[in-house]
CSV table of C-alpha atoms and ligand atoms in Angstrom, one decimal:
chain,number,residue,atom,x,y,z
A,1,MET,CA,24.7,65.4,-90.2
A,2,ASN,CA,22.9,66.7,-87.0
A,3,LEU,CA,23.9,69.5,-84.8
A,4,GLU,CA,25.6,67.3,-82.3
A,5,LYS,CA,27.7,65.6,-84.9
A,6,MET,CA,28.6,69.0,-86.4
A,7,ALA,CA,29.6,70.4,-83.0
A,8,SER,CA,31.6,67.4,-82.3
A,9,PHE,CA,33.3,67.5,-85.7
A,10,CYS,CA,34.2,71.1,-85.3
A,11,LYS,CA,35.7,70.5,-81.8
A,12,LYS,CA,37.7,67.5,-82.8
A,13,LYS,CA,39.2,69.1,-85.8
A,14,GLY,CA,40.1,72.3,-84.2
A,15,PHE,CA,37.5,74.7,-85.7
A,16,ILE,CA,35.1,75.6,-82.9
A,17,PHE,CA,35.2,75.0,-79.2
A,18,PRO,CA,32.6,75.5,-76.4
A,19,SER,CA,33.9,78.4,-74.4
A,20,SER,CA,35.2,78.1,-70.9
A,21,GLU,CA,34.8,74.3,-71.2
A,22,ILE,CA,37.1,73.4,-68.2
A,23,TYR,CA,34.6,75.4,-66.0
A,24,GLY,CA,31.7,73.5,-67.4
A,25,GLY,CA,31.1,75.8,-70.4
A,26,LEU,CA,29.0,79.0,-70.9
A,27,ALA,CA,25.7,78.7,-72.8
A,28,ALA,CA,25.7,79.9,-76.3
A,29,ILE,CA,29.3,81.2,-76.3
A,30,TYR,CA,31.9,79.5,-78.5
A,31,ASP,CA,35.7,80.0,-79.2
A,32,TYR,CA,37.2,79.5,-82.7
A,33,GLY,CA,40.3,77.3,-82.8
A,34,HIS,CA,43.2,77.4,-85.3
A,35,TYR,CA,41.4,76.3,-88.4
A,36,GLY,CA,38.1,78.0,-87.3
A,37,VAL,CA,39.7,81.4,-87.0
A,38,LEU,CA,41.5,80.9,-90.4
A,39,LEU,CA,38.3,80.0,-92.1
A,40,LYS,CA,36.3,82.8,-90.5
A,41,ASN,CA,38.9,85.4,-91.4
A,42,ASN,CA,38.9,84.1,-95.0
A,43,ILE,CA,35.1,84.4,-95.2
A,44,ARG,CA,35.3,87.9,-93.6
A,45,ASP,CA,38.0,88.9,-96.2
A,46,ALA,CA,35.9,87.6,-99.0
A,47,TRP,CA,33.0,89.7,-97.7
A,48,TRP,CA,35.1,92.8,-97.4
A,49,GLU,CA,36.7,92.3,-100.9
A,50,HIS,CA,33.1,92.3,-102.4
A,51,MET,CA,31.6,94.9,-100.3
A,52,VAL,CA,34.5,97.4,-99.9
A,53,GLN,CA,37.6,96.7,-102.0
A,54,LEU,CA,35.7,96.1,-105.3
A,55,ARG,CA,33.4,99.0,-104.9
A,56,ASP,CA,33.9,102.8,-105.3
A,57,ASP,CA,30.9,103.7,-103.3
A,58,VAL,CA,31.5,101.9,-100.0
A,59,TYR,CA,33.8,103.0,-97.1
A,60,GLY,CA,35.2,100.9,-94.3
A,61,LEU,CA,34.6,101.5,-90.6
A,62,ASP,CA,35.6,99.9,-87.3
A,63,SER,CA,33.6,101.5,-84.6
A,64,ALA,CA,33.8,100.8,-80.8
A,65,ILE,CA,31.6,98.3,-79.2
A,66,PHE,CA,30.7,100.7,-76.4
A,67,MET,CA,28.6,103.8,-77.5
A,68,HIS,CA,26.9,106.6,-75.8
A,69,PRO,CA,23.9,104.9,-74.0
A,70,THR,CA,21.4,107.3,-75.7
A,71,THR,CA,22.3,105.6,-79.0
A,72,TRP,CA,20.1,102.7,-77.9
A,73,VAL,CA,17.4,104.8,-76.6
A,74,ALA,CA,17.2,106.7,-80.0
A,75,SER,CA,17.3,103.4,-81.9
A,76,GLY,CA,14.4,101.9,-79.8
A,77,HIS,CA,16.4,99.0,-78.5
A,78,VAL,CA,16.3,100.0,-74.8
A,79,GLU,CA,12.5,100.2,-75.1
A,80,GLY,CA,11.8,97.3,-77.3
A,81,PHE,CA,14.6,95.0,-78.4
A,82,ASP,CA,12.8,92.1,-77.0
A,83,ASP,CA,12.0,88.5,-77.8
A,84,PRO,CA,8.8,86.8,-76.7
A,85,GLN,CA,9.6,84.0,-74.3
A,86,VAL,CA,7.6,81.0,-72.9
A,87,ASP,CA,8.9,79.2,-69.9
A,88,CYS,CA,8.2,75.6,-69.0
A,89,ARG,CA,6.8,75.6,-65.4
A,90,ASP,CA,8.2,72.1,-64.7
A,91,CYS,CA,11.8,72.2,-66.0
A,92,LYS,CA,12.3,76.0,-66.4
A,93,GLN,CA,13.4,75.6,-70.0
A,94,ARG,CA,13.0,78.8,-71.8
A,95,MET,CA,11.8,78.9,-75.4
A,96,ARG,CA,11.3,81.5,-78.1
A,97,ALA,CA,7.4,82.0,-78.5
A,98,ASP,CA,7.8,83.1,-82.1
A,99,HIS,CA,9.9,80.0,-82.9
A,100,ILE,CA,7.2,77.7,-81.4
A,101,LEU,CA,4.7,79.4,-83.7
A,102,GLU,CA,7.0,79.2,-86.7
A,103,GLU,CA,6.8,75.4,-86.4
A,104,PHE,CA,3.0,75.7,-87.2
A,105,ASN,CA,3.7,78.1,-90.1
A,106,ILE,CA,2.5,81.1,-88.2
A,107,ASP,CA,4.7,84.1,-88.9
A,108,ALA,CA,5.1,85.9,-85.5
A,109,ASP,CA,8.4,87.7,-86.3
A,110,LYS,CA,7.9,91.3,-84.9
A,111,ALA,CA,4.2,90.4,-84.1
A,112,SER,CA,2.5,91.9,-81.0
A,113,LEU,CA,2.4,89.9,-77.7
A,114,ASP,CA,-1.4,89.9,-78.0
A,115,PHE,CA,-1.2,88.1,-81.3
A,116,ILE,CA,1.5,85.7,-80.1
A,117,ASN,CA,-0.5,84.7,-76.9
A,118,LYS,CA,-3.7,84.3,-78.9
A,119,GLU,CA,-2.1,81.9,-81.3
A,120,LEU,CA,-0.2,80.1,-78.5
A,121,ASN,CA,-3.4,79.6,-76.5
A,122,LYS,CA,-5.2,78.1,-79.6
A,123,LEU,CA,-2.3,75.6,-79.9
A,124,LYS,CA,-2.3,74.9,-76.0
A,125,GLU,CA,-6.0,74.2,-76.2
A,126,GLU,CA,-5.4,71.7,-78.9
A,127,GLU,CA,-2.5,70.2,-76.8
A,128,LYS,CA,-0.2,70.7,-79.7
A,129,ILE,CA,2.8,72.3,-77.9
A,130,LYS,CA,5.1,71.0,-75.3
A,131,CYS,CA,8.4,71.9,-73.6
A,132,ILE,CA,11.4,71.0,-76.0
A,133,ASN,CA,13.2,69.7,-73.0
A,134,CYS,CA,11.0,67.7,-70.8
A,135,GLY,CA,7.8,67.4,-72.9
A,136,SER,CA,5.6,69.0,-70.3
A,137,LYS,CA,2.5,70.9,-71.5
A,138,ASN,CA,2.6,73.2,-68.5
A,139,LEU,CA,3.9,76.3,-70.2
A,140,THR,CA,3.6,80.0,-69.2
A,141,ASP,CA,2.1,82.7,-71.4
A,142,ALA,CA,4.6,84.6,-73.7
A,143,LYS,CA,6.3,87.6,-72.1
A,144,GLN,CA,8.9,89.9,-73.5
A,145,PHE,CA,12.5,89.4,-72.6
A,146,SER,CA,15.1,92.1,-73.3
A,147,LEU,CA,18.1,91.0,-75.4
A,148,MET,CA,20.2,94.0,-74.4
A,149,ILE,CA,23.4,93.2,-72.3
A,150,LYS,CA,24.1,96.0,-69.8
A,151,SER,CA,27.5,96.9,-68.3
A,152,ASN,CA,28.9,100.0,-66.7
A,153,LEU,CA,31.9,102.2,-67.3
A,154,GLY,CA,34.0,104.1,-64.7
A,155,SER,CA,31.7,103.3,-61.8
A,156,PRO,CA,33.3,103.3,-58.4
A,157,VAL,CA,30.8,100.6,-57.2
A,158,ASP,CA,30.4,97.1,-58.3
A,159,THR,CA,26.8,97.2,-59.0
A,160,LEU,CA,25.3,98.7,-62.2
A,161,SER,CA,24.4,102.3,-61.6
A,162,GLU,CA,22.1,104.0,-63.8
A,163,GLU,CA,24.4,107.0,-64.5
A,164,ASN,CA,27.2,104.7,-65.8
A,165,VAL,CA,25.2,102.2,-67.6
A,166,VAL,CA,26.5,101.2,-71.1
A,167,TYR,CA,25.2,98.5,-73.4
A,168,LEU,CA,27.2,96.0,-75.3
A,169,ARG,CA,26.0,96.7,-78.9
A,170,PRO,CA,23.2,94.4,-80.0
A,171,GLU,CA,24.2,95.0,-83.7
A,172,THR,CA,27.1,96.7,-85.4
A,173,CYS,CA,25.2,99.2,-87.4
A,174,GLY,CA,24.7,101.7,-84.5
A,175,GLY,CA,28.3,102.6,-84.8
A,176,ILE,CA,27.8,103.3,-88.6
A,177,TYR,CA,24.9,105.7,-87.9
A,178,LEU,CA,26.9,107.6,-85.3
A,179,GLU,CA,29.9,108.0,-87.6
A,180,TYR,CA,27.8,108.9,-90.7
A,181,LYS,CA,28.6,112.6,-90.1
A,182,ASN,CA,32.4,112.1,-89.7
A,183,MET,CA,32.5,109.9,-92.8
A,184,LEU,CA,30.7,112.6,-94.7
A,185,ASN,CA,33.0,115.3,-93.5
A,186,SER,CA,36.2,113.2,-94.0
A,187,MET,CA,35.5,111.2,-97.2
A,188,HIS,CA,33.2,113.7,-98.9
A,189,PRO,CA,31.1,110.9,-100.7
A,190,LYS,CA,28.1,111.7,-102.8
A,191,LEU,CA,24.9,109.8,-102.3
A,192,PRO,CA,24.4,106.9,-102.8
A,193,PHE,CA,27.2,105.5,-100.7
A,194,GLY,CA,27.7,102.8,-98.1
A,195,ILE,CA,29.6,102.2,-94.8
A,196,ALA,CA,30.6,98.7,-94.0
A,197,GLN,CA,32.0,97.1,-90.9
A,198,VAL,CA,32.6,93.8,-89.3
A,199,GLY,CA,32.6,93.4,-85.6
A,200,LYS,CA,31.2,91.9,-82.4
A,201,ALA,CA,27.7,92.1,-81.3
A,202,PHE,CA,26.0,90.8,-78.2
A,203,ARG,CA,22.4,89.7,-77.5
A,204,ASN,CA,21.0,88.0,-74.4
A,205,GLU,CA,19.4,85.2,-76.6
A,206,ILE,CA,16.8,83.1,-75.1
A,207,VAL,CA,17.4,79.8,-76.7
A,208,ALA,CA,20.9,78.7,-76.2
A,209,ARG,CA,21.3,75.4,-77.9
A,210,GLN,CA,21.9,75.9,-81.6
A,211,PHE,CA,25.8,75.8,-81.7
A,212,VAL,CA,27.2,78.8,-83.5
A,213,PHE,CA,24.0,79.4,-85.4
A,214,ARG,CA,22.6,81.5,-82.4
A,215,THR,CA,25.1,82.7,-79.8
A,216,ARG,CA,25.1,85.5,-77.2
A,217,GLU,CA,28.4,86.9,-78.6
A,218,PHE,CA,28.7,86.9,-82.3
A,219,GLU,CA,30.2,88.8,-85.2
A,220,GLN,CA,28.2,90.7,-87.8
A,221,MET,CA,29.2,91.8,-91.2
A,222,GLU,CA,27.0,94.9,-92.0
A,223,MET,CA,26.7,97.5,-94.7
A,224,GLN,CA,24.5,100.5,-94.5
A,225,TYR,CA,23.7,102.2,-97.8
A,226,PHE,CA,22.7,105.8,-97.7
A,227,LEU,CA,20.5,107.2,-100.5
A,228,HIS,CA,17.9,109.4,-101.7
A,229,PRO,CA,14.4,107.8,-101.2
A,230,ASP,CA,13.8,107.9,-105.0
A,231,ALA,CA,16.7,105.6,-105.5
A,232,MET,CA,15.6,103.0,-103.0
A,233,ASP,CA,13.8,100.5,-105.2
A,234,GLU,CA,16.6,100.3,-107.7
A,235,LYS,CA,19.4,100.1,-105.2
A,236,TYR,CA,17.5,97.6,-103.1
A,237,GLU,CA,17.2,95.2,-106.1
A,238,MET,CA,20.9,95.8,-106.9
A,239,TRP,CA,22.0,94.8,-103.5
A,240,LYS,CA,19.7,91.8,-103.2
A,241,ASP,CA,21.2,90.6,-106.4
A,242,LEU,CA,24.8,91.2,-105.4
A,243,ARG,CA,24.4,89.6,-102.1
A,244,TRP,CA,22.7,86.5,-103.6
A,245,LYS,CA,25.5,86.1,-106.1
A,246,TRP,CA,28.2,86.3,-103.4
A,247,TYR,CA,26.9,83.0,-101.9
A,248,LEU,CA,26.9,81.4,-105.4
A,249,GLU,CA,30.5,82.6,-106.1
A,250,TYR,CA,31.7,80.9,-103.0
A,251,GLY,CA,30.3,77.6,-103.9
A,252,ILE,CA,26.8,77.6,-102.2
A,253,PRO,CA,24.4,75.8,-104.6
A,254,GLU,CA,21.4,77.8,-105.6
A,255,GLU,CA,19.0,75.2,-104.6
A,256,LYS,CA,20.2,75.4,-100.9
A,257,LEU,CA,19.3,79.1,-100.8
A,258,ARG,CA,16.1,80.8,-100.8
A,259,TRP,CA,14.6,84.4,-100.1
A,260,TYR,CA,12.2,84.8,-97.2
A,261,LYS,CA,9.9,87.7,-97.5
A,262,HIS,CA,8.9,89.4,-94.1
A,263,ASN,CA,5.2,89.9,-94.0
A,264,VAL,CA,5.2,91.9,-90.8
A,265,LEU,CA,7.6,94.8,-91.3
A,266,ALA,CA,9.2,97.1,-88.8
A,267,HIS,CA,7.3,100.4,-88.7
A,268,TYR,CA,10.2,102.2,-90.7
A,269,ALA,CA,10.7,99.5,-93.3
A,270,SER,CA,9.1,99.2,-96.7
A,271,GLN,CA,10.8,95.9,-97.7
A,272,ALA,CA,12.6,93.2,-95.8
A,273,TYR,CA,14.0,89.9,-97.3
A,274,ASP,CA,16.3,87.4,-95.7
A,275,ILE,CA,18.6,85.1,-97.4
A,276,GLU,CA,18.1,81.6,-96.0
A,277,PHE,CA,20.3,78.6,-96.3
A,278,ASN,CA,19.2,75.0,-96.0
A,279,PHE,CA,21.4,73.8,-93.1
A,280,SER,CA,21.6,70.0,-93.1
A,281,CYS,CA,22.8,70.2,-89.4
A,282,LEU,CA,19.5,72.1,-88.5
A,283,ASN,CA,17.4,70.2,-91.0
A,284,SER,CA,15.8,73.3,-92.4
A,285,PHE,CA,16.3,76.7,-94.1
A,286,LYS,CA,17.4,79.3,-91.7
A,287,GLU,CA,18.3,83.0,-92.1
A,288,VAL,CA,22.0,83.9,-92.7
A,289,GLU,CA,21.6,87.4,-93.9
A,290,GLY,CA,19.0,90.3,-93.9
A,291,VAL,CA,18.6,92.7,-96.7
A,292,HIS,CA,16.3,95.4,-95.3
A,293,THR,CA,15.1,98.9,-95.9
A,294,ARG,CA,15.1,101.2,-92.9
A,295,GLY,CA,13.7,104.6,-94.3
A,296,ASP,CA,15.2,107.7,-92.6
A,297,TRP,CA,14.3,106.2,-89.1
A,298,ASP,CA,17.9,105.8,-87.9
A,299,LEU,CA,19.4,109.1,-88.9
A,300,SER,CA,16.3,111.1,-87.9
A,301,GLN,CA,16.2,109.5,-84.4
A,302,HIS,CA,19.9,110.2,-83.8
A,303,SER,CA,19.5,113.7,-85.0
A,304,LYS,CA,16.5,114.2,-82.8
A,305,HIS,CA,18.2,112.8,-79.7
A,306,SER,CA,21.7,114.2,-80.3
A,307,GLY,CA,20.7,117.6,-81.7
A,308,ALA,CA,23.2,116.9,-84.5
A,309,ASP,CA,22.3,117.9,-88.1
A,310,LEU,CA,22.5,114.7,-90.1
A,311,THR,CA,21.0,116.2,-93.3
A,312,TYR,CA,22.6,115.8,-96.7
A,313,THR,CA,22.5,118.6,-99.2
A,314,ASP,CA,22.5,117.6,-103.0
A,315,GLU,CA,25.0,119.9,-104.6
A,316,LYS,CA,23.1,119.9,-107.9
A,317,THR,CA,19.4,120.3,-106.8
A,318,GLU,CA,20.3,121.9,-103.4
A,319,GLU,CA,17.7,119.7,-101.9
A,320,LYS,CA,18.3,119.1,-98.2
A,321,PHE,CA,17.2,115.9,-96.6
A,322,ILE,CA,18.0,113.0,-94.3
A,323,PRO,CA,19.2,110.1,-96.3
A,324,HIS,CA,17.2,106.9,-96.3
A,325,ILE,CA,19.1,103.7,-95.6
A,326,MET,CA,19.0,100.1,-96.7
A,327,GLU,CA,21.1,97.5,-95.1
A,328,THR,CA,22.7,94.1,-95.7
A,329,SER,CA,23.4,92.4,-92.5
A,330,ALA,CA,25.0,88.9,-92.1
A,331,GLY,CA,26.3,86.9,-89.2
A,332,LEU,CA,29.9,85.8,-89.6
A,333,GLY,CA,29.7,82.8,-87.2
A,334,ARG,CA,26.4,81.7,-88.8
A,335,ILE,CA,27.9,82.0,-92.3
A,336,THR,CA,31.1,80.0,-91.2
A,337,LEU,CA,28.7,77.3,-89.9
A,338,MET,CA,26.9,77.5,-93.3
A,339,PHE,CA,30.1,77.0,-95.3
A,340,ILE,CA,31.2,74.0,-93.1
A,341,ASP,CA,27.7,72.5,-93.4
A,342,ASN,CA,27.7,72.9,-97.2
A,343,ALA,CA,31.3,71.5,-97.6
A,344,TYR,CA,31.1,68.6,-95.3
A,345,THR,CA,31.1,65.5,-97.4
A,346,GLU,CA,31.4,61.8,-96.6
A,347,GLU,CA,32.5,59.6,-99.4
A,348,GLU,CA,33.6,56.0,-99.8
A,349,VAL,CA,37.1,55.6,-101.4
A,350,GLU,CA,38.4,52.1,-101.9
A,351,GLY,CA,36.1,50.6,-99.5
A,352,GLU,CA,37.0,53.2,-96.7
A,353,LYS,CA,35.1,56.3,-95.6
A,354,ARG,CA,36.6,59.6,-96.4
A,355,VAL,CA,35.5,62.8,-94.8
A,356,VAL,CA,36.4,65.8,-96.9
A,357,LEU,CA,35.5,69.5,-96.5
A,358,LYS,CA,34.9,70.7,-100.1
A,359,LEU,CA,35.4,74.4,-99.4
A,360,ASP,CA,36.1,76.9,-102.0
A,361,LYS,CA,39.9,77.1,-102.1
A,362,ARG,CA,39.8,80.8,-101.3
A,363,LEU,CA,38.1,80.0,-97.9
A,364,SER,CA,40.2,76.9,-97.0
A,365,PRO,CA,42.1,77.5,-93.7
A,366,ILE,CA,45.3,75.8,-95.0
A,367,LYS,CA,46.1,76.0,-98.7
A,368,ILE,CA,48.9,73.6,-99.0
A,369,ALA,CA,50.2,70.8,-96.8
A,370,VAL,CA,53.8,69.6,-97.4
A,371,PHE,CA,54.9,66.1,-96.4
A,372,PRO,CA,58.1,64.1,-96.7
A,373,LEU,CA,57.2,60.5,-97.6
A,374,LEU,CA,59.0,59.1,-94.5
A,375,LYS,CA,60.0,61.0,-91.4
A,376,ASN,CA,63.1,59.1,-90.7
A,377,LYS,CA,64.9,60.0,-93.9
A,378,PRO,CA,66.6,63.4,-93.2
A,379,GLU,CA,67.2,64.0,-97.0
A,380,LEU,CA,63.3,63.9,-97.6
A,381,VAL,CA,62.5,65.9,-94.5
A,382,GLU,CA,65.0,68.6,-95.5
A,383,LYS,CA,63.8,68.9,-99.0
A,384,ALA,CA,60.2,69.1,-97.8
A,385,GLN,CA,61.2,71.8,-95.2
A,386,GLU,CA,62.7,73.8,-98.1
A,387,ILE,CA,59.5,73.6,-100.0
A,388,TYR,CA,57.4,74.4,-97.0
A,389,LYS,CA,59.5,77.5,-96.2
A,390,THR,CA,59.0,79.0,-99.7
A,391,THR,CA,55.3,78.2,-100.0
A,392,LYS,CA,54.4,79.5,-96.5
A,393,GLU,CA,55.8,82.8,-97.4
A,394,LYS,CA,52.8,83.2,-99.8
A,395,TRP,CA,50.1,81.0,-98.4
A,396,MET,CA,48.9,79.4,-95.2
A,397,CYS,CA,50.6,76.0,-95.2
A,398,GLU,CA,51.2,73.1,-93.0
A,399,PHE,CA,54.1,70.7,-92.6
A,400,ASP,CA,53.3,67.2,-91.5
A,401,VAL,CA,55.5,64.1,-90.9
A,402,SER,CA,53.3,62.0,-88.6
A,403,GLY,CA,51.6,58.8,-89.6
A,404,SER,CA,51.3,57.2,-93.1
A,405,ILE,CA,50.8,59.4,-96.2
A,406,GLY,CA,47.3,58.1,-96.5
A,407,LYS,CA,46.4,59.3,-93.0
A,408,ARG,CA,48.1,62.6,-93.6
A,409,TYR,CA,46.0,63.1,-96.8
A,410,ARG,CA,42.8,62.2,-94.9
A,411,ARG,CA,43.7,64.8,-92.1
A,412,GLN,CA,44.0,67.6,-94.6
A,413,ASP,CA,40.9,66.5,-96.4
A,414,GLU,CA,38.9,66.8,-93.2
A,415,ILE,CA,40.0,70.5,-92.8
A,416,GLY,CA,39.6,71.3,-96.5
A,417,THR,CA,43.2,71.7,-97.7
A,418,PRO,CA,43.0,71.9,-101.5
A,419,TYR,CA,46.6,70.7,-102.2
A,420,CYS,CA,49.1,68.3,-100.6
A,421,VAL,CA,52.8,68.2,-101.8
A,422,THR,CA,54.7,65.0,-101.2
A,423,VAL,CA,58.5,64.7,-101.3
A,424,ASP,CA,59.6,61.2,-102.1
A,425,PHE,CA,62.7,59.3,-103.4
A,426,ASP,CA,62.1,60.3,-107.0
A,427,THR,CA,62.3,63.9,-105.8
A,428,LEU,CA,65.9,63.3,-105.0
A,429,LYS,CA,66.7,62.1,-108.4
A,430,ASP,CA,64.5,64.3,-110.7
A,431,ASN,CA,63.7,67.4,-108.5
A,432,THR,CA,59.9,66.8,-108.9
A,433,VAL,CA,57.2,66.3,-106.2
A,434,THR,CA,53.7,64.8,-106.2
A,435,ILE,CA,50.9,67.3,-105.9
A,436,ARG,CA,47.5,65.8,-104.9
A,437,GLU,CA,44.2,67.7,-105.3
A,438,ARG,CA,41.6,67.3,-102.6
A,439,ASP,CA,38.3,66.7,-104.4
A,440,SER,CA,39.4,64.6,-107.5
A,441,MET,CA,42.4,63.1,-105.5
A,442,LYS,CA,44.3,63.3,-108.7
A,443,GLN,CA,48.1,63.4,-108.5
A,444,GLU,CA,50.6,65.0,-110.8
A,445,ARG,CA,54.4,65.5,-110.8
A,446,VAL,CA,55.5,69.0,-110.7
A,447,ASP,CA,59.2,70.3,-111.0
A,448,ILE,CA,60.1,72.1,-107.7
A,449,SER,CA,61.3,75.2,-109.6
A,450,LYS,CA,57.7,75.5,-110.9
A,451,ILE,CA,55.8,75.0,-107.6
A,452,ILE,CA,55.2,78.7,-106.9
A,453,ASP,CA,53.9,79.5,-110.4
A,454,TYR,CA,51.8,76.2,-110.2
A,455,PHE,CA,50.1,77.3,-107.0
A,456,LYS,CA,49.8,80.9,-108.2
A,457,SER,CA,47.8,79.6,-111.1
A,458,LYS,CA,45.7,77.3,-108.9
A,459,LEU,CA,45.1,79.5,-105.8
A,460,GLU,CA,45.1,82.9,-107.1
A,461,ASP,CA,43.6,83.0,-110.6
B,501,ATP,P1,17.1,85.7,-85.9
B,501,ATP,O1,15.7,85.9,-86.5
B,501,ATP,O2,17.7,84.5,-86.3
B,501,ATP,O3,17.2,85.9,-84.4
B,501,ATP,P2,17.5,88.5,-86.5
B,501,ATP,O4,16.5,88.6,-87.6
B,501,ATP,O5,17.3,88.9,-85.2
B,501,ATP,O6,17.9,86.9,-86.5
B,501,ATP,P3,19.3,90.5,-87.5
B,501,ATP,O7,19.1,91.4,-86.3
B,501,ATP,O8,18.7,90.7,-88.8
B,501,ATP,O9,18.9,89.0,-87.1
B,501,ATP,O10,20.9,90.2,-87.7
B,501,ATP,C1,21.4,90.1,-88.9
B,501,ATP,C2,22.3,88.7,-89.0
B,501,ATP,O11,23.1,88.6,-87.8
B,501,ATP,C3,21.4,87.5,-89.0
B,501,ATP,O12,21.0,87.2,-90.3
B,501,ATP,C4,22.4,86.5,-88.5
B,501,ATP,O13,23.3,86.0,-89.6
B,501,ATP,C5,23.2,87.2,-87.5
B,501,ATP,N1,22.7,87.1,-86.1
B,501,ATP,C6,21.7,87.6,-85.5
B,501,ATP,N2,21.6,87.1,-84.3
B,501,ATP,C7,22.6,86.2,-84.1
B,501,ATP,C8,23.0,85.4,-83.1
B,501,ATP,N3,22.3,85.4,-81.8
B,501,ATP,N4,24.0,84.5,-83.2
B,501,ATP,C9,24.6,84.5,-84.5
B,501,ATP,N5,24.4,85.2,-85.5
B,501,ATP,C10,23.3,86.1,-85.3
């Protein structure tokens, strides 16, 4: 499975479409279709359940995308949220310099421009690097390219004016830091505690050809955990372990995951690991989530720039301090791609190719598809409709009458539906239906009166 085949599968099956396609598209922006949004919402809910619902120490938040512009000055983004870029002088293709170096096992994540250019020049002299688009070796030096996307609010003029400038947030955690004080005053949590949120983030990414792996508008699922610095090591290990297990719980095989340890750390960080997944469509291990320590950098900076007191007082010891933070930060679109990539299976069944998405049932967009055996037999259609009406009150279901039963099964296999229910002529005699399971393709007869309990035990236990 390469990226092209993945993108075409996702488009054809109603998961993910290139945005604005009728106008020729917009680079690195994608829309989620019916099955895509259902899958993405299920992944988001699985994350939320694990990070908020099942915990007593994490609170939920949904902060605005626009924030006071000083937020991004305080966080250092306005000054330095850049990626190093190299341009091809011939075809103008833009490339990430750190990604070029990565190909030669040189870790340039967060490295200085001097370091990057020194390493690039060595490779240029050895004629080892060329443009990914046209193959030319006529490449520029690396220079920094800001990832921040500017807009303006309430301005009477069309152009961006400095007084009204606002940024589309490049990460969701900025809103968490700004609401730390309100959360403290409204929820009265004791340290350690976390604040989690899922929302859109925007980055003017340089390389724009990795499908939903790297987009300019994307969603993040982030949790910031506030603690006393003495608790950092223990809680960092705890969250690393919890996040790793979340992937396993939803069916990602351990051999497709690995930890990547950052050797060059942000100045405020003491530890930074990423969870990487081995994407078959990208033919390599790539980051899906970061688990990073951030010290007291964020709250100290926001306190300094806003003048607000962001200290915490320990009731027992009376110690007053700015809490330290560790974060878990995952991309929802990237993880949706990971689940499709992991689940996509081609099998041969009775001499024919079967494509099946072997998704964890909890994530499947459609849980049950209901079919009458034949569409021109009203008594079968009516019975199937009755079943569909009761099951869809509890789960996301689909009713399908078109084509042969075999074709209908295949269609549901391709979108990962775990169960198909068929109403046939025996149903009219004995009130039973055939239920077929996606992965084993095994079929069993179940009494209609027991269907809800059957699916409760299969889908909810
Ligand atoms: P990368 O090195 O891939 O650019 P990053 O280290 O800049 O990612 P973070 O800032 O740590 O990423 O963001 C946390 C998570 O958000 C990433 O692990 C990824 O899943 C997701 N993410 C970041 N940038 C993008 C993007 N442009 N498109 C889709 N998801 C993204």
